[in-house]
mmCIF file of C-alpha atoms in Angstrom:
data_model
loop_
_atom_site.group_PDB
_atom_site.id
_atom_site.type_symbol
_atom_site.label_atom_id
_atom_site.label_comp_id
_atom_site.label_asym_id
_atom_site.label_seq_id
_atom_site.Cartn_x
_atom_site.Cartn_y
_atom_site.Cartn_z
ATOM 1 C CA MET A 518 207.361 19.948 -92.449
ATOM 2 C CA MET A 519 208.990 17.242 -94.553
ATOM 3 C CA ARG A 520 210.066 15.689 -91.284
ATOM 4 C CA VAL A 521 206.585 16.193 -89.818
ATOM 5 C CA ALA A 522 205.129 14.423 -92.849
ATOM 6 C CA GLU A 523 207.535 11.555 -92.154
ATOM 7 C CA LEU A 524 206.326 11.397 -88.575
ATOM 8 C CA LEU A 525 202.739 11.212 -89.772
ATOM 9 C CA GLN A 526 203.595 8.155 -91.806
ATOM 10 C CA LYS A 527 204.489 6.329 -88.636
ATOM 11 C CA THR A 528 200.900 6.655 -87.389
ATOM 12 C CA GLU A 529 199.885 3.064 -87.781
ATOM 13 C CA ASP A 530 203.129 1.613 -86.501
ATOM 14 C CA ARG A 531 203.265 3.223 -83.121
ATOM 15 C CA PHE A 532 202.888 6.397 -81.073
ATOM 16 C CA LEU A 533 205.639 8.961 -81.437
ATOM 17 C CA ASN A 534 208.535 8.572 -79.040
ATOM 18 C CA SER A 535 209.730 11.387 -76.815
ATOM 19 C CA GLU A 536 212.457 12.403 -79.199
ATOM 20 C CA GLU A 537 209.957 12.783 -82.001
ATOM 21 C CA ILE A 538 207.530 14.663 -79.771
ATOM 22 C CA ALA A 539 210.359 17.035 -78.882
ATOM 23 C CA GLU A 540 211.041 17.534 -82.570
ATOM 24 C CA LEU A 541 207.400 18.317 -83.212
ATOM 25 C CA SER A 542 207.350 20.725 -80.277
ATOM 26 C CA ASN A 543 210.387 22.475 -81.698
ATOM 27 C CA PHE A 544 208.646 22.800 -85.025
ATOM 28 C CA VAL A 545 205.652 24.439 -83.343
ATOM 29 C CA ALA A 546 207.763 26.558 -81.006
ATOM 30 C CA GLY A 547 209.729 27.936 -83.930
ATOM 31 C CA MET A 548 206.625 28.785 -85.912
ATOM 32 C CA PRO A 549 206.047 32.358 -84.617
ATOM 33 C CA ALA A 550 209.600 33.380 -85.514
ATOM 34 C CA ARG A 551 209.322 31.784 -88.945
ATOM 35 C CA LEU A 552 205.944 33.430 -89.514
ATOM 36 C CA THR A 553 207.446 36.815 -88.726
ATOM 37 C CA ILE A 554 210.151 36.357 -91.344
ATOM 38 C CA TYR A 555 207.616 34.991 -93.807
ATOM 39 C CA LYS A 556 205.373 38.031 -93.400
ATOM 40 C CA LYS A 557 208.284 40.396 -93.721
ATOM 41 C CA LEU A 558 209.378 38.706 -96.938
ATOM 42 C CA ARG A 559 205.824 38.909 -98.219
ATOM 43 C CA ASP A 560 205.352 42.568 -97.353
ATOM 44 C CA ARG A 561 208.801 43.641 -98.503
ATOM 45 C CA GLU A 562 208.865 41.607 -101.699
ATOM 46 C CA VAL A 563 208.384 44.491 -104.115
ATOM 47 C CA PRO A 564 210.761 46.988 -102.475
ATOM 48 C CA ILE A 565 213.472 44.342 -102.149
ATOM 49 C CA LEU A 566 213.160 43.168 -105.750
ATOM 50 C CA GLN A 567 212.956 46.742 -107.020
ATOM 51 C CA ALA A 568 216.085 47.753 -105.136
ATOM 52 C CA VAL A 569 217.934 44.735 -106.529
ATOM 53 C CA ALA A 570 216.723 45.498 -110.059
ATOM 54 C CA ASP A 571 217.823 49.143 -109.791
ATOM 55 C CA GLN A 572 221.247 48.182 -108.572
ATOM 56 C CA VAL A 573 221.737 45.578 -111.275
ATOM 57 C CA GLU A 574 220.813 48.075 -113.951
ATOM 58 C CA GLN A 575 223.274 50.505 -112.514
ATOM 59 C CA GLU A 576 226.080 48.005 -112.256
ATOM 60 C CA LEU A 577 225.475 46.262 -115.581
ATOM 61 C CA PRO A 578 224.181 49.024 -117.862
ATOM 62 C CA SER A 579 224.924 47.031 -120.995
ATOM 63 C CA ALA A 580 223.002 43.920 -119.920
ATOM 64 C CA ASP A 581 219.932 43.087 -121.971
ATOM 65 C CA THR A 582 216.802 44.315 -120.158
ATOM 66 C CA LYS A 583 215.008 41.077 -121.019
ATOM 67 C CA ASP A 584 217.744 39.019 -119.396
ATOM 68 C CA VAL A 585 217.649 41.137 -116.254
ATOM 69 C CA GLU A 586 213.853 40.838 -116.160
ATOM 70 C CA LYS A 587 214.133 37.081 -116.471
ATOM 71 C CA SER A 588 216.590 36.952 -113.618
ATOM 72 C CA ILE A 589 214.486 39.216 -111.408
ATOM 73 C CA SER A 590 211.414 37.059 -112.109
ATOM 74 C CA SER A 591 213.441 34.004 -111.168
ATOM 75 C CA LEU A 592 214.572 35.720 -108.005
ATOM 76 C CA MET A 593 210.947 36.379 -107.155
ATOM 77 C CA LEU A 594 210.210 32.663 -107.425
ATOM 78 C CA VAL A 595 213.287 31.872 -105.375
ATOM 79 C CA LEU A 596 212.253 34.272 -102.599
ATOM 80 C CA ARG A 597 208.699 32.924 -102.520
ATOM 81 C CA TYR A 598 209.931 29.349 -102.328
ATOM 82 C CA CYS A 599 212.506 30.268 -99.687
ATOM 83 C CA ALA A 600 209.745 31.899 -97.670
ATOM 84 C CA MET A 601 207.602 28.790 -97.905
ATOM 85 C CA ALA A 602 210.519 26.480 -97.154
ATOM 86 C CA LEU A 603 211.258 28.546 -94.076
ATOM 87 C CA LEU A 604 207.643 28.482 -92.920
ATOM 88 C CA MET A 605 207.457 24.724 -93.296
ATOM 89 C CA ASN A 606 210.922 24.329 -91.792
ATOM 90 C CA SER A 607 211.940 22.442 -94.920
ATOM 91 C CA ASP A 608 215.530 22.011 -95.880
ATOM 92 C CA GLU A 609 217.478 22.861 -98.997
ATOM 93 C CA ALA A 610 216.349 19.646 -100.675
ATOM 94 C CA PHE A 611 212.828 21.050 -100.883
ATOM 95 C CA LEU A 612 214.127 24.127 -102.714
ATOM 96 C CA LYS A 613 216.191 22.071 -105.112
ATOM 97 C CA GLN A 614 213.367 19.740 -105.901
ATOM 98 C CA ARG A 615 210.629 22.338 -106.262
ATOM 99 C CA ILE A 616 212.318 25.231 -107.991
ATOM 100 C CA LEU A 617 216.081 25.225 -108.397
ATOM 101 C CA ARG A 618 216.308 22.286 -110.802
ATOM 102 C CA TRP A 619 213.856 24.197 -112.980
ATOM 103 C CA LEU A 620 215.581 27.593 -112.796
ATOM 104 C CA GLU A 621 219.063 26.173 -113.080
ATOM 105 C CA GLN A 622 218.444 25.164 -116.691
ATOM 106 C CA VAL A 623 217.716 28.769 -117.638
ATOM 107 C CA SER A 624 220.721 30.254 -115.964
ATOM 108 C CA THR A 625 222.968 27.828 -117.810
ATOM 109 C CA ALA A 626 221.343 28.228 -121.176
ATOM 110 C CA TYR A 627 220.979 31.981 -121.313
ATOM 111 C CA ASN A 628 224.249 32.621 -119.638
ATOM 112 C CA LEU A 629 222.514 34.580 -116.926
ATOM 113 C CA ARG A 630 225.132 33.675 -114.373
ATOM 114 C CA ARG A 631 226.858 37.026 -114.470
ATOM 115 C CA ILE A 632 223.545 38.784 -113.832
ATOM 116 C CA ASN A 633 222.623 36.310 -111.102
ATOM 117 C CA GLU A 634 225.950 36.877 -109.449
ATOM 118 C CA VAL A 635 225.289 40.614 -109.180
ATOM 119 C CA ILE A 636 221.676 40.013 -108.160
ATOM 120 C CA PHE A 637 222.570 37.762 -105.258
ATOM 121 C CA ARG A 638 225.356 40.044 -104.072
ATOM 122 C CA HIS A 639 222.914 42.937 -103.788
ATOM 123 C CA LEU A 640 220.170 40.759 -102.383
ATOM 124 C CA ASN A 641 222.388 39.456 -99.612
ATOM 125 C CA HIS A 642 223.412 42.967 -98.726
ATOM 126 C CA LEU A 643 219.790 44.145 -98.644
ATOM 127 C CA LEU A 644 218.735 41.216 -96.498
ATOM 128 C CA THR A 645 221.247 42.176 -93.836
ATOM 129 C CA GLN A 646 219.486 45.532 -93.620
ATOM 130 C CA GLU A 647 215.996 44.042 -93.548
ATOM 131 C CA PHE A 648 216.485 41.166 -91.131
ATOM 132 C CA SER A 649 218.049 40.654 -87.730
ATOM 133 C CA PRO A 650 221.050 38.305 -87.426
ATOM 134 C CA ALA A 651 218.841 35.660 -85.813
ATOM 135 C CA GLU A 652 216.342 35.889 -88.651
ATOM 136 C CA LEU A 653 219.122 35.744 -91.200
ATOM 137 C CA GLY A 654 220.429 32.613 -89.529
ATOM 138 C CA LEU A 655 217.219 30.884 -90.586
ATOM 139 C CA LEU A 656 216.861 32.465 -94.006
ATOM 140 C CA GLN A 657 220.420 32.662 -95.266
ATOM 141 C CA PRO A 658 221.129 28.929 -95.767
ATOM 142 C CA LEU A 659 218.192 28.729 -98.143
ATOM 143 C CA ILE A 660 219.204 31.831 -100.086
ATOM 144 C CA THR A 661 222.780 30.572 -100.271
ATOM 145 C CA THR A 662 221.646 27.241 -101.706
ATOM 146 C CA ALA A 663 219.776 29.105 -104.442
ATOM 147 C CA GLN A 664 222.730 31.379 -105.060
ATOM 148 C CA VAL A 665 225.177 28.520 -105.382
ATOM 149 C CA THR A 666 222.866 26.652 -107.754
ATOM 150 C CA LEU A 667 222.156 29.611 -110.000
ATOM 151 C CA ILE A 668 225.663 31.012 -110.206
ATOM 152 C CA TYR A 669 227.998 28.027 -110.435
ATOM 153 C CA MET B 689 218.287 50.410 -121.142
ATOM 154 C CA THR B 690 214.726 50.965 -119.940
ATOM 155 C CA LYS B 691 214.060 50.961 -116.268
ATOM 156 C CA ILE B 692 212.630 47.754 -114.888
ATOM 157 C CA ASN B 693 209.467 48.093 -112.862
ATOM 158 C CA VAL B 694 209.087 45.132 -110.539
ATOM 159 C CA VAL B 695 205.359 45.692 -109.953
ATOM 160 C CA ASP B 696 204.766 45.433 -113.702
ATOM 161 C CA LEU B 697 207.015 42.423 -113.865
ATOM 162 C CA ILE B 698 205.028 40.633 -111.189
ATOM 163 C CA THR B 699 201.622 41.528 -112.551
ATOM 164 C CA ASP B 700 202.068 41.642 -116.332
ATOM 165 C CA LYS B 701 204.537 38.968 -117.260
ATOM 166 C CA PRO B 702 203.725 35.293 -117.021
ATOM 167 C CA LEU B 703 205.568 33.704 -114.164
ATOM 168 C CA ILE B 704 208.294 31.417 -115.291
ATOM 169 C CA ALA B 705 207.317 28.683 -112.887
ATOM 170 C CA ASN B 706 207.212 24.971 -113.627
ATOM 171 C CA PHE B 707 203.719 23.860 -114.635
ATOM 172 C CA PHE B 708 204.613 20.185 -114.328
ATOM 173 C CA ASP B 709 206.061 20.422 -110.820
ATOM 174 C CA TYR B 710 205.099 17.045 -109.355
ATOM 175 C CA GLU B 711 203.680 18.356 -106.088
ATOM 176 C CA ALA B 712 201.456 20.873 -107.825
ATOM 177 C CA TYR B 713 200.618 18.740 -110.840
ATOM 178 C CA VAL B 714 199.400 15.424 -109.458
ATOM 179 C CA ARG B 715 196.173 15.552 -107.487
ATOM 180 C CA GLY B 716 193.531 13.082 -106.630
ATOM 181 C CA ASP B 717 190.191 12.287 -105.212
ATOM 182 C CA LEU B 718 191.067 9.066 -103.547
ATOM 183 C CA GLU B 719 187.557 8.351 -102.320
ATOM 184 C CA LEU B 720 186.441 8.156 -105.927
ATOM 185 C CA GLY B 721 189.578 6.367 -107.020
ATOM 186 C CA LEU B 722 190.579 9.212 -109.283
ATOM 187 C CA LEU B 723 193.963 10.744 -109.880
ATOM 188 C CA GLU B 724 194.021 13.983 -111.809
ATOM 189 C CA ASN B 725 196.483 16.547 -113.018
ATOM 190 C CA ARG B 726 196.151 20.193 -112.051
ATOM 191 C CA ARG B 727 193.891 20.846 -115.037
ATOM 192 C CA GLY B 728 191.501 18.092 -114.037
ATOM 193 C CA ASP B 729 192.546 15.601 -116.719
ATOM 194 C CA ARG B 730 192.573 12.057 -115.472
ATOM 195 C CA LEU B 731 195.886 10.390 -114.711
ATOM 196 C CA ILE B 732 196.305 6.663 -114.405
ATOM 197 C CA ALA B 733 199.295 4.958 -112.866
ATOM 198 C CA ILE B 734 200.125 1.903 -114.941
ATOM 199 C CA PRO B 735 202.029 -0.885 -113.248
ATOM 200 C CA ASP B 736 205.283 -1.929 -114.804
ATOM 201 C CA THR B 737 203.954 -5.456 -115.155
ATOM 202 C CA MET B 738 201.160 -4.211 -117.384
ATOM 203 C CA ILE B 739 203.623 -2.799 -119.906
ATOM 204 C CA ASN B 740 205.443 -6.115 -119.789
ATOM 205 C CA ALA B 741 202.158 -7.888 -120.390
ATOM 206 C CA LEU B 742 201.390 -5.563 -123.316
ATOM 207 C CA TYR B 743 204.716 -6.387 -124.953
ATOM 208 C CA GLN B 744 204.351 -10.112 -124.325
ATOM 209 C CA GLY B 745 200.687 -10.301 -125.313
ATOM 210 C CA LEU B 746 201.074 -8.309 -128.505
ATOM 211 C CA SER B 747 204.129 -10.282 -129.464
ATOM 212 C CA LYS B 748 202.324 -13.579 -128.960
ATOM 213 C CA GLU B 749 199.215 -12.504 -130.867
ATOM 214 C CA THR B 750 200.721 -10.521 -133.693
ATOM 215 C CA GLY B 751 204.316 -11.752 -133.898
ATOM 216 C CA GLN B 752 206.546 -9.413 -135.882
ATOM 217 C CA ALA B 753 203.733 -6.894 -136.227
ATOM 218 C CA ALA B 754 203.813 -6.119 -132.487
ATOM 219 C CA ARG B 755 206.428 -3.473 -133.103
ATOM 220 C CA LEU B 756 204.323 -1.641 -135.678
ATOM 221 C CA VAL B 757 201.189 -1.904 -133.571
ATOM 222 C CA MET B 758 202.971 -0.273 -130.666
ATOM 223 C CA ILE B 759 204.528 2.434 -132.808
ATOM 224 C CA ASN B 760 201.065 3.247 -134.133
ATOM 225 C CA CYS B 761 199.604 3.288 -130.633
ATOM 226 C CA GLY B 762 202.410 5.665 -129.726
ATOM 227 C CA LYS B 763 201.522 7.907 -132.662
ATOM 228 C CA TRP B 764 197.893 8.152 -131.596
ATOM 229 C CA TRP B 765 198.995 8.824 -128.088
ATOM 230 C CA GLY B 766 201.449 11.454 -129.284
ATOM 231 C CA LYS B 767 198.735 13.358 -131.090
ATOM 232 C CA SER B 768 196.630 13.774 -127.966
ATOM 233 C CA PHE B 769 199.753 14.331 -125.923
ATOM 234 C CA TYR B 770 200.776 17.240 -128.124
ATOM 235 C CA ASN B 771 197.307 18.819 -127.924
ATOM 236 C CA ARG B 772 197.193 18.582 -124.170
ATOM 237 C CA PHE B 773 200.752 19.672 -123.699
ATOM 238 C CA GLN B 774 200.408 22.787 -125.782
ATOM 239 C CA GLN B 775 196.993 23.655 -124.317
ATOM 240 C CA SER B 776 198.308 23.286 -120.778
ATOM 241 C CA LEU B 777 201.295 25.524 -121.397
ATOM 242 C CA GLN B 778 199.276 28.048 -123.347
ATOM 243 C CA ASP B 779 196.746 28.374 -120.517
ATOM 244 C CA PHE B 780 199.433 28.469 -117.863
ATOM 245 C CA TYR B 781 201.799 30.982 -119.414
ATOM 246 C CA GLY B 782 199.183 32.915 -121.363
ATOM 247 C CA ILE B 783 201.102 32.699 -124.629
ATOM 248 C CA PRO B 784 200.772 30.282 -127.562
ATOM 249 C CA LEU B 785 203.366 27.549 -127.908
ATOM 250 C CA SER B 786 204.596 29.184 -131.116
ATOM 251 C CA GLU B 787 205.670 32.276 -129.151
ATOM 252 C CA MET B 788 207.226 30.387 -126.296
ATOM 253 C CA ASP B 789 210.992 30.447 -126.093
ATOM 254 C CA MET B 790 212.670 27.168 -126.952
ATOM 255 C CA LEU B 791 214.112 26.757 -123.521
ATOM 256 C CA THR B 792 210.842 26.947 -121.610
ATOM 257 C CA PHE B 793 209.406 24.496 -124.092
ATOM 258 C CA VAL B 794 212.233 21.993 -123.707
ATOM 259 C CA ARG B 795 212.333 22.337 -119.936
ATOM 260 C CA SER B 796 208.600 21.728 -119.777
ATOM 261 C CA LEU B 797 208.894 18.623 -121.923
ATOM 262 C CA LYS B 798 211.592 17.259 -119.625
ATOM 263 C CA GLU B 799 209.541 17.989 -116.533
ATOM 264 C CA TYR B 800 206.505 16.378 -118.143
ATOM 265 C CA TRP B 801 208.495 13.177 -118.646
ATOM 266 C CA ILE B 802 209.828 13.122 -115.105
ATOM 267 C CA THR B 803 206.526 13.933 -113.418
ATOM 268 C CA HIS B 804 204.726 11.156 -115.270
ATOM 269 C CA GLY B 805 207.357 8.645 -114.284
ATOM 270 C CA TRP B 806 208.439 7.932 -117.856
ATOM 271 C CA GLY B 807 212.117 8.445 -117.047
ATOM 272 C CA LYS B 808 214.409 11.352 -117.778
ATOM 273 C CA LEU B 809 214.455 13.061 -121.159
ATOM 274 C CA GLU B 810 217.250 15.120 -122.669
ATOM 275 C CA PHE B 811 217.025 17.250 -125.749
ATOM 276 C CA ASP B 812 220.235 17.519 -127.720
ATOM 277 C CA PRO B 813 220.215 20.564 -129.992
ATOM 278 C CA GLU B 814 223.659 19.946 -131.500
ATOM 279 C CA TYR B 815 222.353 18.926 -134.921
ATOM 280 C CA ARG B 816 219.329 21.213 -134.960
ATOM 281 C CA ASP B 817 220.662 23.529 -137.628
ATOM 282 C CA ARG B 818 221.242 20.460 -139.812
ATOM 283 C CA GLY B 819 217.613 19.473 -139.509
ATOM 284 C CA LEU B 820 217.991 16.690 -136.970
ATOM 285 C CA ILE B 821 216.859 16.480 -133.384
ATOM 286 C CA VAL B 822 218.366 13.988 -130.976
ATOM 287 C CA ILE B 823 216.445 12.943 -127.880
ATOM 288 C CA ARG B 824 217.880 10.807 -125.122
ATOM 289 C CA THR B 825 215.770 9.086 -122.476
ATOM 290 C CA TYR B 826 217.016 7.414 -119.331
ATOM 291 C CA ASN B 827 215.182 4.841 -117.232
ATOM 292 C CA SER B 828 212.498 4.624 -119.854
ATOM 293 C CA ALA B 829 209.306 2.869 -118.834
ATOM 294 C CA TYR B 830 209.067 1.377 -122.317
ATOM 295 C CA SER B 831 212.463 -0.117 -122.873
ATOM 296 C CA ARG B 832 212.044 -3.879 -122.724
ATOM 297 C CA SER B 833 212.920 -6.478 -125.262
ATOM 298 C CA LEU B 834 210.421 -8.439 -127.308
ATOM 299 C CA PRO B 835 210.917 -12.184 -127.254
ATOM 300 C CA GLY B 836 213.387 -13.233 -129.928
ATOM 301 C CA GLU B 837 214.224 -9.687 -131.098
ATOM 302 C CA GLN B 838 217.547 -7.914 -130.867
ATOM 303 C CA ARG B 839 216.548 -4.376 -131.712
ATOM 304 C CA PRO B 840 215.802 -1.152 -129.828
ATOM 305 C CA SER B 841 212.379 -1.558 -128.289
ATOM 306 C CA CYS B 842 210.973 1.759 -127.057
ATOM 307 C CA PHE B 843 208.259 1.489 -129.689
ATOM 308 C CA LEU B 844 205.704 3.569 -127.827
ATOM 309 C CA GLU B 845 208.273 6.329 -127.389
ATOM 310 C CA VAL B 846 209.194 6.172 -131.070
ATOM 311 C CA GLY B 847 205.516 6.714 -131.878
ATOM 312 C CA ILE B 848 204.938 9.487 -129.375
ATOM 313 C CA LEU B 849 208.065 11.394 -130.439
ATOM 314 C CA THR B 850 207.186 10.953 -134.116
ATOM 315 C CA SER B 851 203.773 12.530 -133.867
ATOM 316 C CA PHE B 852 204.690 15.055 -131.184
ATOM 317 C CA PHE B 853 207.492 16.585 -133.223
ATOM 318 C CA SER B 854 205.583 16.313 -136.513
ATOM 319 C CA ARG B 855 202.815 18.389 -134.985
ATOM 320 C CA LEU B 856 205.225 20.769 -133.389
ATOM 321 C CA VAL B 857 207.017 21.696 -136.598
ATOM 322 C CA GLY B 858 203.966 21.245 -138.841
ATOM 323 C CA ARG B 859 205.428 18.665 -141.230
ATOM 324 C CA GLU B 860 205.873 14.931 -141.308
ATOM 325 C CA LEU B 861 208.834 13.750 -139.273
ATOM 326 C CA VAL B 862 209.902 10.338 -138.069
ATOM 327 C CA ALA B 863 211.728 9.215 -134.960
ATOM 328 C CA VAL B 864 214.163 6.308 -135.195
ATOM 329 C CA GLN B 865 215.710 4.713 -132.146
ATOM 330 C CA THR B 866 219.425 3.985 -132.341
ATOM 331 C CA THR B 867 220.339 2.770 -128.844
ATOM 332 C CA CYS B 868 218.265 1.068 -126.194
ATOM 333 C CA GLU B 869 218.574 0.371 -122.500
ATOM 334 C CA SER B 870 217.086 -3.070 -123.106
ATOM 335 C CA LEU B 871 220.175 -3.875 -125.187
ATOM 336 C CA GLY B 872 222.533 -2.658 -122.484
ATOM 337 C CA ALA B 873 223.028 0.922 -123.710
ATOM 338 C CA ASP B 874 223.433 3.771 -121.190
ATOM 339 C CA CYS B 875 220.306 5.445 -122.551
ATOM 340 C CA ASN B 876 217.788 5.367 -125.360
ATOM 341 C CA ARG B 877 218.672 7.624 -128.281
ATOM 342 C CA PHE B 878 216.209 8.791 -130.892
ATOM 343 C CA ILE B 879 216.967 10.696 -134.066
ATOM 344 C CA ILE B 880 214.112 12.814 -135.380
ATOM 345 C CA GLY B 881 214.046 14.198 -138.908
ATOM 346 C CA ILE B 882 212.286 14.029 -142.253
ATOM 347 C CA PRO B 883 211.480 10.495 -143.479
ATOM 348 C CA GLU B 884 213.582 10.803 -146.683
ATOM 349 C CA ARG B 885 216.699 11.439 -144.654
ATOM 350 C CA LEU B 886 216.182 8.778 -142.009
ATOM 351 C CA GLY B 887 214.977 6.023 -144.337
ATOM 352 C CA ASN B 888 218.076 3.841 -143.901
ATOM 353 C CA VAL B 889 218.711 4.411 -140.234
ATOM 354 C CA GLU B 890 216.676 1.473 -138.983
ATOM 355 C CA GLN B 891 218.654 -0.917 -141.193
ATOM 356 C CA TRP B 892 221.948 0.639 -140.082
ATOM 357 C CA VAL B 893 220.937 0.049 -136.464
ATOM 358 C CA LEU B 894 220.112 -3.586 -137.233
ATOM 359 C CA ASP B 895 223.479 -3.894 -138.977
ATOM 360 C CA GLY B 896 225.085 -2.903 -135.702
ATOM 361 C CA MET B 897 226.205 0.628 -136.594
ATOM 362 C CA SER B 898 226.744 2.869 -133.540
ATOM 363 C CA HIS B 899 224.713 5.998 -132.868
ATOM 364 C CA ASP B 900 227.721 8.250 -133.428
ATOM 365 C CA ALA B 901 228.575 6.585 -136.722
ATOM 366 C CA ILE B 902 224.980 6.999 -137.867
ATOM 367 C CA MET B 903 225.006 10.686 -136.940
ATOM 368 C CA GLN B 904 228.249 11.172 -138.849
ATOM 369 C CA LYS B 905 226.767 9.492 -141.889
ATOM 370 C CA LEU B 906 223.615 11.613 -141.702
ATOM 371 C CA VAL B 907 225.328 14.973 -141.438
ATOM 372 C CA LEU B 908 228.002 14.340 -144.046
#
């Protein structure tokens, strides 16, 4: 979508060239697959987050509930932004700009990294059960960007 | 440890999203020539040259007083800024500013700065328990030298920080600038504290004392 927006800016200069048309066609052709993943993420949001929360509580019984809640809320934002990024075919820069820069400051300050580490481990495992390898191929790079930002 | 219920978490707790996210925050009705923020307050983009003109014009008309005029303008601005800032966050998160955790508050302030194109703001809490706040700004829109003056020149920022933090903590505070991008520093540094403590800082800056030396002197 970012790229599509760029193409739109060329409107007054010239018509799109064949390469750009092909790019636009790819964007449209990929839409049904991306929509499917988007809908699945939307419909499975609560069960996925709940399963992650349960597992974190089990693995880190001494962690402060408030901290875990904060991290799960952040994860919810991350998943929603990943879903939107995927739908719009945006890259990791979109995620960083829109949400990760914001969340990153919390994970550093509250020392939530340990919790985030466990959260993402369980999330990644759950996603392999929820999505096909092809779907994961589209989704995983975005999740990994979030994971790397919020853990390291 | 109580069990976390995600449905409650999603529905009951305020989301911890960024209110000042640029894409969501800046809107406009271009046919009417209006830019607005997401609450419907008007935004105006001011060209860089206008701030230059303000500095030059005030300096020409009022000479040495230009600095004080701008600091006072900044104070008025800061008052309204504080009101809007706290109202926006209160409406968005559903909790009063007084109950908001420090981190969300500071993050929001930083994002506010960035989204309005004022530069980047950093909040340094190192001296907080000694009653001093240090703020650093980078790429400030207001750092430009007045003709014939060799002193830090983010006067509008000095004013805005003075009244913003006074309102925030509910007592009179002052902000004093110790380094300035217009004098070749890497960033603009402001010390905020009670007037009795910071009374000499401006003179120390004019005497050429460094920011670190001033901090050392203040916390001794």
